[in-house]
Structure formats: C-alpha cells, structure tokens
Amino acid sequence: MSSHVWCHGPKCHTYSTQDRVRGSKGNKVLRTRKVKQHTTSQWYNPNNFYNYFCSNSCYNEFANAHVQQIIRIAPRTEPLETKIEDPVRKKHTHNYSFGEHSWYSTTIKKVDEESNVG
Ligand SMILES: [Zn+2]
C-alpha cells in the first residue's frame, strides 16, 4: 500500500489553510490533503476512517454527499436488539448540612449470549 491516500473529503481542497497551499509563485492552488498511512505501525487499523479523511469535517461532508449510497451498502429495515437483564434502579442518598440530596442510578447489564447458548 502507498504511504498516503488523498483525503476523500469532497471539499478538502477548498479550505484556506497554509498546509494545503501548493504550486509555484503566480500559480498557486489549494490542494486536497494527503493522509499518511501508518501501515507498518502495530496500531494501524485499515478500517479506521481517519485513514481516508484528514478531519471530521471532511468525513462528514463525504458521508452527507453519499449517504444514500452508504446506507444501501447495509440497509437497516428492522431494529437490532441487545438482550439485557431487568434493569436495577438504585437510590443514592447523601446528607449535607443544608439537607438531604438523593439521586437514582440504573444499572443495565447485557446478557452474555455465549453462556446462554444451549
Ligand atoms: Zn480533508
């Protein structure tokens, strides 16, 4: 794999930042940013979108421009569900000089699907 890819943001080349300025005097342009590929690094993950976009803005603009095509890749026609145990609601109370303050927490525990097989 090449050591960089061009940012896929459709408007990357329109942002006025110094690092995008290229070309010789009298013939300057704003150019799409390169995104360095750290393919030899242990932490490199080919599925991280930051390998293909220089910023969140460029990613969002790409997603907004192509959202209809993107959702056709994996359409969601029904909701997904994650099995959980009955949520446990707990009251917490603290006594302060000015009075009592209480709040509730709810613990939601996912059911371990693996152990429920069979
Ligand atoms: Zn970009």
GROMACS .gro file of C-alpha atoms and ligand atoms in nm:
model
  119
    1MET     CA    1   0.000   0.000   0.000
    2SER     CA    2   0.109   0.352  -0.077
    3SER     CA    3   0.235   0.559   0.216
    4HIS     CA    4  -0.053   0.801   0.180
    5VAL     CA    5  -0.400   0.841   0.033
    6TRP     CA    6  -0.568   1.163  -0.068
    7CYS     CA    7  -0.834   1.284   0.171
    8HIS     CA    8  -1.174   1.178   0.036
    9GLY     CA    9  -1.349   1.491   0.161
   10PRO     CA   10  -1.525   1.645  -0.140
   11LYS     CA   11  -1.440   1.998  -0.024
   12CYS     CA   12  -1.097   1.934   0.131
   13HIS     CA   13  -0.927   2.134  -0.147
   14THR     CA   14  -1.142   2.441  -0.080
   15TYR     CA   15  -1.031   2.513   0.278
   16SER     CA   16  -0.787   2.800   0.315
   17THR     CA   17  -0.513   2.653   0.530
   18GLN     CA   18  -0.143   2.704   0.479
   19ASP     CA   19  -0.069   2.331   0.456
   20ARG     CA   20  -0.298   2.299   0.151
   21VAL     CA   21  -0.115   2.570  -0.049
   22ARG     CA   22   0.086   2.419  -0.335
   23GLY     CA   23   0.236   2.533  -0.663
   24SER     CA   24   0.488   2.790  -0.779
   25LYS     CA   25   0.460   3.166  -0.741
   26GLY     CA   26   0.182   3.305  -0.957
   27ASN     CA   27   0.039   2.955  -0.999
   28LYS     CA   28  -0.079   2.863  -0.651
   29VAL     CA   29  -0.359   2.622  -0.560
   30LEU     CA   30  -0.527   2.478  -0.252
   31ARG     CA   31  -0.477   2.103  -0.281
   32THR     CA   32  -0.653   1.808  -0.117
   33ARG     CA   33  -0.458   1.695   0.188
   34LYS     CA   34  -0.259   1.374   0.197
   35VAL     CA   35  -0.344   1.132   0.476
   36LYS     CA   36  -0.039   0.939   0.592
   37GLN     CA   37  -0.080   0.563   0.615
   38HIS     CA   38   0.096   0.408   0.912
   39THR     CA   39   0.071   0.057   0.768
   40THR     CA   40   0.381  -0.067   0.946
   41SER     CA   41   0.264   0.052   1.288
   42GLN     CA   42   0.120  -0.202   1.526
   43TRP     CA   43  -0.181   0.022   1.596
   44TYR     CA   44  -0.267   0.063   1.226
   45ASN     CA   45  -0.627  -0.036   1.157
   46PRO     CA   46  -0.724  -0.038   0.788
   47ASN     CA   47  -1.090   0.010   0.881
   48ASN     CA   48  -1.037   0.339   1.065
   49PHE     CA   49  -1.198   0.619   0.864
   50TYR     CA   50  -0.920   0.856   0.963
   51ASN     CA   51  -0.702   0.667   0.713
   52TYR     CA   52  -0.913   0.819   0.436
   53PHE     CA   53  -1.012   1.159   0.573
   54CYS     CA   54  -0.793   1.437   0.713
   55SER     CA   55  -1.062   1.559   0.955
   56ASN     CA   56  -1.410   1.502   1.092
   57SER     CA   57  -1.538   1.780   0.864
   58CYS     CA   58  -1.411   1.603   0.553
   59TYR     CA   59  -1.560   1.275   0.673
   60ASN     CA   60  -1.897   1.437   0.749
   61GLU     CA   61  -1.905   1.609   0.411
   62PHE     CA   62  -1.830   1.282   0.234
   63ALA     CA   63  -2.098   1.099   0.437
   64ASN     CA   64  -2.354   1.373   0.372
   65ALA     CA   65  -2.275   1.378  -0.001
   66HIS     CA   66  -2.302   0.999  -0.034
   67VAL     CA   67  -2.541   0.894   0.243
   68GLN     CA   68  -2.792   0.733   0.004
   69GLN     CA   69  -2.522   0.508  -0.142
   70ILE     CA   70  -2.374   0.438   0.202
   71ILE     CA   71  -2.699   0.315   0.356
   72ARG     CA   72  -2.764   0.092   0.055
   73ILE     CA   73  -2.446  -0.099   0.146
   74ALA     CA   74  -2.612  -0.229   0.464
   75PRO     CA   75  -2.978  -0.122   0.483
   76ARG     CA   76  -3.142  -0.133   0.829
   77THR     CA   77  -3.502  -0.238   0.772
   78GLU     CA   78  -3.561  -0.368   1.125
   79PRO     CA   79  -3.423  -0.255   1.460
   80LEU     CA   80  -3.148  -0.456   1.625
   81GLU     CA   81  -3.181  -0.560   1.989
   82THR     CA   82  -2.936  -0.645   2.265
   83LYS     CA   83  -3.063  -0.876   2.541
   84ILE     CA   84  -3.036  -0.728   2.888
   85GLU     CA   85  -3.126  -0.836   3.238
   86ASP     CA   86  -3.405  -0.644   3.412
   87PRO     CA   87  -3.257  -0.301   3.487
   88VAL     CA   88  -3.175  -0.240   3.855
   89ARG     CA   89  -3.273   0.104   3.986
   90LYS     CA   90  -3.093   0.218   4.300
   91LYS     CA   91  -3.147   0.522   4.518
   92HIS     CA   92  -2.840   0.704   4.645
   93THR     CA   93  -2.876   0.945   4.935
   94HIS     CA   94  -2.628   1.197   5.072
   95ASN     CA   95  -2.684   1.411   5.378
   96TYR     CA   96  -2.544   1.760   5.361
   97SER     CA   97  -2.558   2.040   5.618
   98PHE     CA   98  -2.829   2.201   5.404
   99GLY     CA   99  -3.031   1.884   5.376
  100GLU     CA  100  -3.064   1.556   5.201
  101HIS     CA  101  -2.986   1.505   4.838
  102SER     CA  102  -3.076   1.189   4.657
  103TRP     CA  103  -3.039   1.060   4.305
  104TYR     CA  104  -3.107   0.737   4.125
  105SER     CA  105  -2.884   0.521   3.914
  106THR     CA  106  -2.996   0.246   3.683
  107THR     CA  107  -2.771  -0.047   3.608
  108ILE     CA  108  -2.827  -0.208   3.274
  109LYS     CA  109  -2.642  -0.536   3.231
  110LYS     CA  110  -2.616  -0.709   2.895
  111VAL     CA  111  -2.694  -1.080   2.893
  112ASP     CA  112  -2.388  -1.277   2.794
  113GLU     CA  113  -2.522  -1.452   2.484
  114GLU     CA  114  -2.240  -1.705   2.482
  115SER     CA  115  -2.326  -1.851   2.823
  116ASN     CA  116  -2.696  -1.879   2.736
  117VAL     CA  117  -2.644  -2.096   2.430
  118GLY     CA  118  -2.798  -2.440   2.475
  119ZN      ZN  119  -0.969   1.661   0.403
   0.00000   0.00000   0.00000
